[in-house]
Amino acid sequence: MAAWSKRLHREGVTIGFVPTMGALHAGHRALIRAARLACDAVVVSIFVNPTQFGPTEDLSKYPRRLGLDRSLCRAEGVDVVFAPDRDAMYPPGSQTIVTVPALSRRWEGEARPHHFQGVATIVTKLLSLVQPDTSWFGQKDYQQAALVRQLATDLNLSGRIIVHPTVREADGLALSSRNVYLSAQQRQAAPVLFRALQAGAAALRSGARKGPQIRRHMVRLVAQEPIATIDYLAVCDPRSLEPLATVQSQAVLLGAIRIGGVRLLDNLLVTVRTSSRRPRTALHESR
Ligand code: PAF
Protein backbone atom coordinates (compact mmCIF):
# COMPACT_ATOMS: atom_id res chain seq x y z
CA MET A 1 0.00 0.00 0.00
CA ALA A 2 2.73 2.43 1.02
CA ALA A 3 4.83 1.67 -2.06
CA TRP A 4 1.86 2.21 -4.38
CA SER A 5 1.04 5.54 -2.71
CA LYS A 6 4.66 6.72 -2.96
CA ARG A 7 4.77 5.85 -6.66
CA LEU A 8 1.52 7.74 -7.33
CA HIS A 9 2.70 10.79 -5.42
CA ARG A 10 5.93 10.75 -7.49
CA GLU A 11 3.79 10.77 -10.64
CA GLY A 12 1.76 13.73 -9.32
CA VAL A 13 -1.43 11.69 -8.85
CA THR A 14 -3.70 12.82 -5.98
CA ILE A 15 -5.05 10.13 -3.64
CA GLY A 16 -8.49 10.22 -1.99
CA PHE A 17 -9.06 7.85 0.92
CA VAL A 18 -12.20 6.36 2.46
CA PRO A 19 -11.44 4.25 5.56
CA THR A 20 -14.16 1.70 6.39
CA MET A 21 -14.86 -1.48 8.31
CA GLY A 22 -16.69 -2.93 5.31
CA ALA A 23 -20.38 -3.91 5.01
CA LEU A 24 -20.51 -0.97 2.64
CA HIS A 25 -23.79 0.87 2.13
CA ALA A 26 -25.06 3.99 0.40
CA GLY A 27 -23.38 6.17 3.06
CA HIS A 28 -19.97 4.76 2.10
CA ARG A 29 -20.89 5.06 -1.57
CA ALA A 30 -21.47 8.80 -1.05
CA LEU A 31 -17.99 9.14 0.51
CA ILE A 32 -16.42 7.18 -2.37
CA ARG A 33 -18.19 9.35 -4.94
CA ALA A 34 -17.01 12.53 -3.21
CA ALA A 35 -13.44 11.14 -3.22
CA ARG A 36 -13.75 10.14 -6.88
CA LEU A 37 -14.79 13.68 -7.82
CA ALA A 38 -12.00 15.37 -5.86
CA CYS A 39 -8.99 13.11 -6.45
CA ASP A 40 -7.28 11.22 -9.29
CA ALA A 41 -7.16 7.87 -7.49
CA VAL A 42 -9.35 6.46 -4.71
CA VAL A 43 -8.35 4.01 -1.98
CA VAL A 44 -10.95 2.31 0.23
CA SER A 45 -9.68 0.41 3.26
CA ILE A 46 -11.75 -2.45 4.67
CA PHE A 47 -10.56 -3.55 8.08
CA VAL A 48 -12.74 -4.55 11.03
CA ASN A 49 -10.47 -3.02 13.62
CA PRO A 50 -10.41 -5.26 16.72
CA THR A 51 -8.95 -2.59 19.03
CA GLN A 52 -12.03 -0.37 18.79
CA PHE A 53 -14.37 -3.11 20.06
CA GLY A 54 -14.83 -3.73 23.78
CA PRO A 55 -14.74 -7.28 25.20
CA THR A 56 -18.55 -7.53 25.26
CA GLU A 57 -19.14 -5.89 21.87
CA ASP A 58 -20.02 -7.34 18.49
CA LEU A 59 -16.56 -7.88 16.91
CA SER A 60 -17.16 -11.53 15.96
CA LYS A 61 -20.62 -10.89 14.56
CA TYR A 62 -19.79 -7.57 12.87
CA PRO A 63 -20.99 -7.99 9.25
CA ARG A 64 -18.17 -9.12 6.94
CA ARG A 65 -18.91 -9.13 3.21
CA LEU A 66 -15.61 -8.65 1.44
CA GLY A 67 -16.86 -10.08 -1.88
CA LEU A 68 -19.86 -7.73 -2.04
CA ASP A 69 -17.76 -4.81 -0.83
CA ARG A 70 -15.20 -5.38 -3.56
CA SER A 71 -17.97 -5.47 -6.19
CA LEU A 72 -19.39 -2.17 -4.91
CA CYS A 73 -15.90 -0.63 -5.00
CA ARG A 74 -15.31 -1.91 -8.51
CA ALA A 75 -18.66 -0.49 -9.67
CA GLU A 76 -17.75 2.89 -8.10
CA GLY A 77 -14.37 3.02 -9.86
CA VAL A 78 -12.26 2.60 -6.72
CA ASP A 79 -8.60 2.11 -7.66
CA VAL A 80 -7.43 0.15 -4.62
CA VAL A 81 -9.28 -1.84 -1.97
CA PHE A 82 -6.84 -2.13 0.91
CA ALA A 83 -8.05 -5.07 3.05
CA PRO A 84 -5.20 -6.04 5.38
CA ASP A 85 -5.49 -8.87 7.89
CA ARG A 86 -5.15 -8.38 11.62
CA ASP A 87 -1.45 -9.31 11.76
CA ALA A 88 -0.58 -6.88 8.99
CA MET A 89 -2.05 -3.99 10.97
CA TYR A 90 -1.08 -5.23 14.44
CA PRO A 91 1.98 -7.49 14.06
CA PRO A 92 2.85 -9.49 17.17
CA GLY A 93 4.82 -7.22 19.49
CA SER A 94 3.19 -3.95 18.43
CA GLN A 95 2.68 -1.71 21.46
CA THR A 96 1.90 1.83 20.44
CA ILE A 97 -1.56 3.25 21.04
CA VAL A 98 -2.79 6.71 20.20
CA THR A 99 -5.19 8.60 22.47
CA VAL A 100 -7.02 11.90 22.10
CA PRO A 101 -8.01 12.29 25.75
CA ALA A 102 -10.46 15.20 26.00
CA LEU A 103 -12.50 14.37 22.90
CA SER A 104 -12.65 10.68 23.89
CA ARG A 105 -13.91 11.17 27.41
CA ARG A 106 -17.63 11.78 27.01
CA TRP A 107 -20.55 10.23 25.12
CA GLU A 108 -19.33 7.28 23.06
CA GLY A 109 -16.20 7.25 25.22
CA GLU A 110 -18.30 6.66 28.37
CA ALA A 111 -20.28 3.85 26.83
CA ARG A 112 -17.23 2.31 25.10
CA PRO A 113 -14.13 3.06 27.22
CA HIS A 114 -11.39 1.90 24.80
CA HIS A 115 -13.21 2.58 21.58
CA PHE A 116 -11.57 5.86 20.62
CA GLN A 117 -8.01 4.83 21.34
CA GLY A 118 -8.64 1.93 18.94
CA VAL A 119 -10.03 4.33 16.34
CA ALA A 120 -7.21 6.86 16.83
CA THR A 121 -4.56 4.14 16.57
CA ILE A 122 -5.92 2.54 13.41
CA VAL A 123 -6.64 5.86 11.69
CA THR A 124 -3.08 7.01 12.42
CA LYS A 125 -1.72 3.78 10.93
CA LEU A 126 -4.00 3.91 7.88
CA LEU A 127 -3.21 7.55 7.10
CA SER A 128 0.50 6.83 7.48
CA LEU A 129 0.28 3.93 5.02
CA VAL A 130 -2.08 5.39 2.44
CA GLN A 131 -0.60 8.93 2.56
CA PRO A 132 -3.82 10.44 1.14
CA ASP A 133 -4.18 13.98 -0.11
CA THR A 134 -7.72 13.96 1.28
CA SER A 135 -9.70 11.54 3.48
CA TRP A 136 -13.46 11.32 3.95
CA PHE A 137 -15.33 10.49 7.16
CA GLY A 138 -19.10 10.43 7.71
CA GLN A 139 -20.79 12.96 9.98
CA LYS A 140 -22.95 10.19 11.45
CA ASP A 141 -20.04 9.41 13.76
CA TYR A 142 -19.63 13.04 14.79
CA GLN A 143 -17.40 12.40 17.80
CA GLN A 144 -15.15 10.14 15.72
CA ALA A 145 -14.89 12.80 13.00
CA ALA A 146 -14.03 15.50 15.56
CA LEU A 147 -11.40 13.24 17.09
CA VAL A 148 -9.86 12.35 13.70
CA ARG A 149 -9.63 16.02 12.79
CA GLN A 150 -7.86 16.76 16.08
CA LEU A 151 -5.56 13.76 15.68
CA ALA A 152 -4.60 14.67 12.12
CA THR A 153 -3.78 18.24 13.20
CA ASP A 154 -1.86 17.22 16.33
CA LEU A 155 0.23 14.53 14.63
CA ASN A 156 0.64 16.32 11.26
CA LEU A 157 -0.90 13.35 9.50
CA SER A 158 -1.21 13.27 5.76
CA GLY A 159 -3.77 15.36 3.90
CA ARG A 160 -7.05 17.11 4.49
CA ILE A 161 -9.93 15.59 6.45
CA ILE A 162 -13.40 16.07 4.99
CA VAL A 163 -16.56 15.28 6.94
CA HIS A 164 -19.41 14.25 4.67
CA PRO A 165 -23.08 14.86 5.66
CA THR A 166 -24.98 11.85 7.02
CA VAL A 167 -26.84 9.79 4.43
CA ARG A 168 -30.35 8.80 5.60
CA GLU A 169 -33.18 6.47 4.73
CA ALA A 170 -36.41 8.16 3.57
CA ASP A 171 -37.75 8.15 7.16
CA GLY A 172 -34.60 9.83 8.50
CA LEU A 173 -32.76 6.81 9.94
CA ALA A 174 -29.01 7.40 9.51
CA LEU A 175 -27.39 4.66 7.41
CA SER A 176 -25.16 2.34 9.42
CA SER A 177 -23.72 -1.12 8.90
CA ARG A 178 -25.41 -2.09 12.18
CA ASN A 179 -28.94 -1.34 10.86
CA VAL A 180 -29.00 -4.89 9.42
CA TYR A 181 -29.39 -6.19 13.01
CA LEU A 182 -32.79 -4.45 13.43
CA SER A 183 -35.93 -6.64 13.27
CA ALA A 184 -38.90 -5.26 11.30
CA GLN A 185 -40.50 -3.89 14.49
CA GLN A 186 -37.21 -2.36 15.68
CA ARG A 187 -36.59 -0.83 12.26
CA GLN A 188 -39.96 0.90 12.47
CA ALA A 189 -39.08 2.36 15.87
CA ALA A 190 -35.52 3.40 14.94
CA PRO A 191 -36.22 6.83 13.34
CA VAL A 192 -37.35 8.10 16.76
CA LEU A 193 -33.76 9.25 17.37
CA PHE A 194 -33.71 11.43 14.27
CA ARG A 195 -37.15 12.79 15.13
CA ALA A 196 -35.97 13.74 18.61
CA LEU A 197 -32.88 15.50 17.21
CA GLN A 198 -35.07 17.32 14.70
CA ALA A 199 -37.35 18.44 17.53
CA GLY A 200 -34.31 19.74 19.42
CA ALA A 201 -33.13 21.58 16.31
CA ALA A 202 -36.59 23.07 15.77
CA ALA A 203 -36.68 24.28 19.39
CA LEU A 204 -33.30 25.96 18.90
CA ARG A 205 -34.37 27.58 15.66
CA SER A 206 -37.50 28.93 17.26
CA GLY A 207 -35.57 30.67 20.01
CA ALA A 208 -34.89 28.14 22.80
CA ARG A 209 -31.30 28.58 24.01
CA LYS A 210 -31.03 26.61 27.26
CA GLY A 211 -29.18 23.32 26.66
CA PRO A 212 -30.90 21.36 29.49
CA GLN A 213 -34.34 22.47 28.34
CA ILE A 214 -33.69 21.40 24.73
CA ARG A 215 -32.27 18.12 26.00
CA ARG A 216 -35.41 17.41 28.07
CA HIS A 217 -37.52 18.05 24.98
CA MET A 218 -35.53 15.42 23.03
CA VAL A 219 -35.69 12.96 25.95
CA ARG A 220 -39.50 13.29 26.10
CA LEU A 221 -39.74 12.47 22.41
CA VAL A 222 -37.62 9.31 22.60
CA ALA A 223 -39.55 8.23 25.73
CA GLN A 224 -42.67 7.98 23.58
CA GLU A 225 -41.13 4.96 21.86
CA PRO A 226 -41.48 2.09 24.34
CA ILE A 227 -38.79 -0.17 22.84
CA ALA A 228 -36.11 2.56 22.77
CA THR A 229 -33.78 3.30 25.68
CA ILE A 230 -31.58 6.38 25.81
CA ASP A 231 -27.81 6.10 26.21
CA TYR A 232 -27.35 9.85 25.92
CA LEU A 233 -28.94 12.91 24.36
CA ALA A 234 -26.90 16.07 24.60
CA VAL A 235 -26.64 19.66 23.41
CA CYS A 236 -22.95 20.32 22.92
CA ASP A 237 -20.31 22.69 21.69
CA PRO A 238 -19.47 21.50 18.13
CA ARG A 239 -15.70 21.65 18.76
CA SER A 240 -15.14 20.51 22.34
CA LEU A 241 -18.28 18.32 22.57
CA GLU A 242 -18.82 19.65 26.09
CA PRO A 243 -22.50 20.17 27.07
CA LEU A 244 -23.76 23.72 26.61
CA ALA A 245 -25.73 25.50 29.34
CA THR A 246 -26.69 28.14 26.78
CA VAL A 247 -26.38 27.96 23.01
CA GLN A 248 -24.77 31.04 21.48
CA SER A 249 -24.53 30.46 17.75
CA GLN A 250 -23.99 26.76 17.08
CA ALA A 251 -24.64 23.45 18.77
CA VAL A 252 -24.34 19.83 17.90
CA LEU A 253 -27.19 17.66 19.13
CA LEU A 254 -25.74 14.24 19.87
CA GLY A 255 -27.73 11.11 20.54
CA ALA A 256 -27.33 7.38 21.10
CA ILE A 257 -30.21 5.03 21.84
CA ARG A 258 -30.62 1.28 22.11
CA ILE A 259 -33.36 -0.62 20.41
CA GLY A 260 -33.20 -4.27 21.43
CA GLY A 261 -29.50 -5.08 21.30
CA VAL A 262 -28.77 -2.49 18.61
CA ARG A 263 -27.11 0.80 19.45
CA LEU A 264 -27.99 3.69 17.11
CA LEU A 265 -26.09 6.98 16.86
CA ASP A 266 -27.04 10.20 15.21
CA ASN A 267 -26.45 13.95 15.44
CA LEU A 268 -27.53 17.27 13.99
CA LEU A 269 -25.44 20.37 13.71
CA VAL A 270 -27.52 23.50 14.23
CA THR A 271 -26.62 27.11 13.52
CA VAL A 272 -28.75 29.76 15.13
CA ARG A 273 -26.78 32.77 13.94
CA THR A 274 -28.93 35.14 11.87
CA SER A 275 -26.18 36.09 9.39
CA SER A 276 -27.10 35.38 5.76
CA ARG A 277 -23.77 33.62 5.06
CA ARG A 278 -23.89 29.98 6.17
CA PRO A 279 -21.10 29.66 8.75
CA ARG A 280 -18.88 26.61 8.64
CA THR A 281 -18.23 24.65 11.79
CA ALA A 282 -15.08 23.30 13.28
CA LEU A 283 -16.02 19.88 11.95
CA HIS A 284 -16.62 20.84 8.36
CA GLU A 285 -13.65 23.12 7.89
CA SER A 286 -10.79 21.36 6.21
CA ARG A 287 -7.17 21.97 6.89
O1 PAF B 1 -16.01 4.55 11.01
C1 PAF B 1 -15.43 3.46 10.80
O2 PAF B 1 -15.84 2.67 9.94
C2 PAF B 1 -14.21 3.11 11.63
O3 PAF B 1 -14.32 3.60 12.93
C3 PAF B 1 -12.89 3.54 10.97
C4 PAF B 1 -12.80 5.05 10.85
C5 PAF B 1 -12.76 2.91 9.60
C6 PAF B 1 -11.72 3.07 11.84
O4 PAF B 1 -11.73 1.70 12.00
Coordinates of C-alpha atoms and ligand atoms in Angstrom, one line a residue:
M1 CA 0.0 0.0 0.0
A2 CA 2.7 2.4 1.0
A3 CA 4.8 1.7 -2.1
W4 CA 1.9 2.2 -4.4
S5 CA 1.0 5.5 -2.7
K6 CA 4.7 6.7 -3.0
R7 CA 4.8 5.9 -6.7
L8 CA 1.5 7.7 -7.3
H9 CA 2.7 10.8 -5.4
R10 CA 5.9 10.7 -7.5
E11 CA 3.8 10.8 -10.6
G12 CA 1.8 13.7 -9.3
V13 CA -1.4 11.7 -8.9
T14 CA -3.7 12.8 -6.0
I15 CA -5.1 10.1 -3.6
G16 CA -8.5 10.2 -2.0
F17 CA -9.1 7.9 0.9
V18 CA -12.2 6.4 2.5
P19 CA -11.4 4.3 5.6
T20 CA -14.2 1.7 6.4
M21 CA -14.9 -1.5 8.3
G22 CA -16.7 -2.9 5.3
A23 CA -20.4 -3.9 5.0
L24 CA -20.5 -1.0 2.6
H25 CA -23.8 0.9 2.1
A26 CA -25.1 4.0 0.4
G27 CA -23.4 6.2 3.1
H28 CA -20.0 4.8 2.1
R29 CA -20.9 5.1 -1.6
A30 CA -21.5 8.8 -1.1
L31 CA -18.0 9.1 0.5
I32 CA -16.4 7.2 -2.4
R33 CA -18.2 9.4 -4.9
A34 CA -17.0 12.5 -3.2
A35 CA -13.4 11.1 -3.2
R36 CA -13.7 10.1 -6.9
L37 CA -14.8 13.7 -7.8
A38 CA -12.0 15.4 -5.9
C39 CA -9.0 13.1 -6.5
D40 CA -7.3 11.2 -9.3
A41 CA -7.2 7.9 -7.5
V42 CA -9.4 6.5 -4.7
V43 CA -8.3 4.0 -2.0
V44 CA -11.0 2.3 0.2
S45 CA -9.7 0.4 3.3
I46 CA -11.7 -2.5 4.7
F47 CA -10.6 -3.5 8.1
V48 CA -12.7 -4.6 11.0
N49 CA -10.5 -3.0 13.6
P50 CA -10.4 -5.3 16.7
T51 CA -8.9 -2.6 19.0
Q52 CA -12.0 -0.4 18.8
F53 CA -14.4 -3.1 20.1
G54 CA -14.8 -3.7 23.8
P55 CA -14.7 -7.3 25.2
T56 CA -18.6 -7.5 25.3
E57 CA -19.1 -5.9 21.9
D58 CA -20.0 -7.3 18.5
L59 CA -16.6 -7.9 16.9
S60 CA -17.2 -11.5 16.0
K61 CA -20.6 -10.9 14.6
Y62 CA -19.8 -7.6 12.9
P63 CA -21.0 -8.0 9.3
R64 CA -18.2 -9.1 6.9
R65 CA -18.9 -9.1 3.2
L66 CA -15.6 -8.6 1.4
G67 CA -16.9 -10.1 -1.9
L68 CA -19.9 -7.7 -2.0
D69 CA -17.8 -4.8 -0.8
R70 CA -15.2 -5.4 -3.6
S71 CA -18.0 -5.5 -6.2
L72 CA -19.4 -2.2 -4.9
C73 CA -15.9 -0.6 -5.0
R74 CA -15.3 -1.9 -8.5
A75 CA -18.7 -0.5 -9.7
E76 CA -17.8 2.9 -8.1
G77 CA -14.4 3.0 -9.9
V78 CA -12.3 2.6 -6.7
D79 CA -8.6 2.1 -7.7
V80 CA -7.4 0.1 -4.6
V81 CA -9.3 -1.8 -2.0
F82 CA -6.8 -2.1 0.9
A83 CA -8.0 -5.1 3.1
P84 CA -5.2 -6.0 5.4
D85 CA -5.5 -8.9 7.9
R86 CA -5.1 -8.4 11.6
D87 CA -1.5 -9.3 11.8
A88 CA -0.6 -6.9 9.0
M89 CA -2.0 -4.0 11.0
Y90 CA -1.1 -5.2 14.4
P91 CA 2.0 -7.5 14.1
P92 CA 2.8 -9.5 17.2
G93 CA 4.8 -7.2 19.5
S94 CA 3.2 -4.0 18.4
Q95 CA 2.7 -1.7 21.5
T96 CA 1.9 1.8 20.4
I97 CA -1.6 3.3 21.0
V98 CA -2.8 6.7 20.2
T99 CA -5.2 8.6 22.5
V100 CA -7.0 11.9 22.1
P101 CA -8.0 12.3 25.7
A102 CA -10.5 15.2 26.0
L103 CA -12.5 14.4 22.9
S104 CA -12.6 10.7 23.9
R105 CA -13.9 11.2 27.4
R106 CA -17.6 11.8 27.0
W107 CA -20.5 10.2 25.1
E108 CA -19.3 7.3 23.1
G109 CA -16.2 7.3 25.2
E110 CA -18.3 6.7 28.4
A111 CA -20.3 3.9 26.8
R112 CA -17.2 2.3 25.1
P113 CA -14.1 3.1 27.2
H114 CA -11.4 1.9 24.8
H115 CA -13.2 2.6 21.6
F116 CA -11.6 5.9 20.6
Q117 CA -8.0 4.8 21.3
G118 CA -8.6 1.9 18.9
V119 CA -10.0 4.3 16.3
A120 CA -7.2 6.9 16.8
T121 CA -4.6 4.1 16.6
I122 CA -5.9 2.5 13.4
V123 CA -6.6 5.9 11.7
T124 CA -3.1 7.0 12.4
K125 CA -1.7 3.8 10.9
L126 CA -4.0 3.9 7.9
L127 CA -3.2 7.5 7.1
S128 CA 0.5 6.8 7.5
L129 CA 0.3 3.9 5.0
V130 CA -2.1 5.4 2.4
Q131 CA -0.6 8.9 2.6
P132 CA -3.8 10.4 1.1
D133 CA -4.2 14.0 -0.1
T134 CA -7.7 14.0 1.3
S135 CA -9.7 11.5 3.5
W136 CA -13.5 11.3 3.9
F137 CA -15.3 10.5 7.2
G138 CA -19.1 10.4 7.7
Q139 CA -20.8 13.0 10.0
K140 CA -23.0 10.2 11.4
D141 CA -20.0 9.4 13.8
Y142 CA -19.6 13.0 14.8
Q143 CA -17.4 12.4 17.8
Q144 CA -15.1 10.1 15.7
A145 CA -14.9 12.8 13.0
A146 CA -14.0 15.5 15.6
L147 CA -11.4 13.2 17.1
V148 CA -9.9 12.4 13.7
R149 CA -9.6 16.0 12.8
Q150 CA -7.9 16.8 16.1
L151 CA -5.6 13.8 15.7
A152 CA -4.6 14.7 12.1
T153 CA -3.8 18.2 13.2
D154 CA -1.9 17.2 16.3
L155 CA 0.2 14.5 14.6
N156 CA 0.6 16.3 11.3
L157 CA -0.9 13.4 9.5
S158 CA -1.2 13.3 5.8
G159 CA -3.8 15.4 3.9
R160 CA -7.1 17.1 4.5
I161 CA -9.9 15.6 6.5
I162 CA -13.4 16.1 5.0
V163 CA -16.6 15.3 6.9
H164 CA -19.4 14.3 4.7
P165 CA -23.1 14.9 5.7
T166 CA -25.0 11.8 7.0
V167 CA -26.8 9.8 4.4
R168 CA -30.3 8.8 5.6
E169 CA -33.2 6.5 4.7
A170 CA -36.4 8.2 3.6
D171 CA -37.8 8.2 7.2
G172 CA -34.6 9.8 8.5
L173 CA -32.8 6.8 9.9
A174 CA -29.0 7.4 9.5
L175 CA -27.4 4.7 7.4
S176 CA -25.2 2.3 9.4
S177 CA -23.7 -1.1 8.9
R178 CA -25.4 -2.1 12.2
N179 CA -28.9 -1.3 10.9
V180 CA -29.0 -4.9 9.4
Y181 CA -29.4 -6.2 13.0
L182 CA -32.8 -4.5 13.4
S183 CA -35.9 -6.6 13.3
A184 CA -38.9 -5.3 11.3
Q185 CA -40.5 -3.9 14.5
Q186 CA -37.2 -2.4 15.7
R187 CA -36.6 -0.8 12.3
Q188 CA -40.0 0.9 12.5
A189 CA -39.1 2.4 15.9
A190 CA -35.5 3.4 14.9
P191 CA -36.2 6.8 13.3
V192 CA -37.3 8.1 16.8
L193 CA -33.8 9.3 17.4
F194 CA -33.7 11.4 14.3
R195 CA -37.2 12.8 15.1
A196 CA -36.0 13.7 18.6
L197 CA -32.9 15.5 17.2
Q198 CA -35.1 17.3 14.7
A199 CA -37.4 18.4 17.5
G200 CA -34.3 19.7 19.4
A201 CA -33.1 21.6 16.3
A202 CA -36.6 23.1 15.8
A203 CA -36.7 24.3 19.4
L204 CA -33.3 26.0 18.9
R205 CA -34.4 27.6 15.7
S206 CA -37.5 28.9 17.3
G207 CA -35.6 30.7 20.0
A208 CA -34.9 28.1 22.8
R209 CA -31.3 28.6 24.0
K210 CA -31.0 26.6 27.3
G211 CA -29.2 23.3 26.7
P212 CA -30.9 21.4 29.5
Q213 CA -34.3 22.5 28.3
I214 CA -33.7 21.4 24.7
R215 CA -32.3 18.1 26.0
R216 CA -35.4 17.4 28.1
H217 CA -37.5 18.1 25.0
M218 CA -35.5 15.4 23.0
V219 CA -35.7 13.0 25.9
R220 CA -39.5 13.3 26.1
L221 CA -39.7 12.5 22.4
V222 CA -37.6 9.3 22.6
A223 CA -39.5 8.2 25.7
Q224 CA -42.7 8.0 23.6
E225 CA -41.1 5.0 21.9
P226 CA -41.5 2.1 24.3
I227 CA -38.8 -0.2 22.8
A228 CA -36.1 2.6 22.8
T229 CA -33.8 3.3 25.7
I230 CA -31.6 6.4 25.8
D231 CA -27.8 6.1 26.2
Y232 CA -27.4 9.8 25.9
L233 CA -28.9 12.9 24.4
A234 CA -26.9 16.1 24.6
V235 CA -26.6 19.7 23.4
C236 CA -22.9 20.3 22.9
D237 CA -20.3 22.7 21.7
P238 CA -19.5 21.5 18.1
R239 CA -15.7 21.7 18.8
S240 CA -15.1 20.5 22.3
L241 CA -18.3 18.3 22.6
E242 CA -18.8 19.7 26.1
P243 CA -22.5 20.2 27.1
L244 CA -23.8 23.7 26.6
A245 CA -25.7 25.5 29.3
T246 CA -26.7 28.1 26.8
V247 CA -26.4 28.0 23.0
Q248 CA -24.8 31.0 21.5
S249 CA -24.5 30.5 17.8
Q250 CA -24.0 26.8 17.1
A251 CA -24.6 23.5 18.8
V252 CA -24.3 19.8 17.9
L253 CA -27.2 17.7 19.1
L254 CA -25.7 14.2 19.9
G255 CA -27.7 11.1 20.5
A256 CA -27.3 7.4 21.1
I257 CA -30.2 5.0 21.8
R258 CA -30.6 1.3 22.1
I259 CA -33.4 -0.6 20.4
G260 CA -33.2 -4.3 21.4
G261 CA -29.5 -5.1 21.3
V262 CA -28.8 -2.5 18.6
R263 CA -27.1 0.8 19.4
L264 CA -28.0 3.7 17.1
L265 CA -26.1 7.0 16.9
D266 CA -27.0 10.2 15.2
N267 CA -26.5 13.9 15.4
L268 CA -27.5 17.3 14.0
L269 CA -25.4 20.4 13.7
V270 CA -27.5 23.5 14.2
T271 CA -26.6 27.1 13.5
V272 CA -28.7 29.8 15.1
R273 CA -26.8 32.8 13.9
T274 CA -28.9 35.1 11.9
S275 CA -26.2 36.1 9.4
S276 CA -27.1 35.4 5.8
R277 CA -23.8 33.6 5.1
R278 CA -23.9 30.0 6.2
P279 CA -21.1 29.7 8.8
R280 CA -18.9 26.6 8.6
T281 CA -18.2 24.7 11.8
A282 CA -15.1 23.3 13.3
L283 CA -16.0 19.9 12.0
H284 CA -16.6 20.8 8.4
E285 CA -13.6 23.1 7.9
S286 CA -10.8 21.4 6.2
R287 CA -7.2 22.0 6.9
Ligands
PAF1 O1 -16.0 4.5 11.0 C1 -15.4 3.5 10.8 O2 -15.8 2.7 9.9 C2 -14.2 3.1 11.6 O3 -14.3 3.6 12.9 C3 -12.9 3.5 11.0 C4 -12.8 5.1 10.9 C5 -12.8 2.9 9.6 C6 -11.7 3.1 11.8 O4 -11.7 1.7 12.0

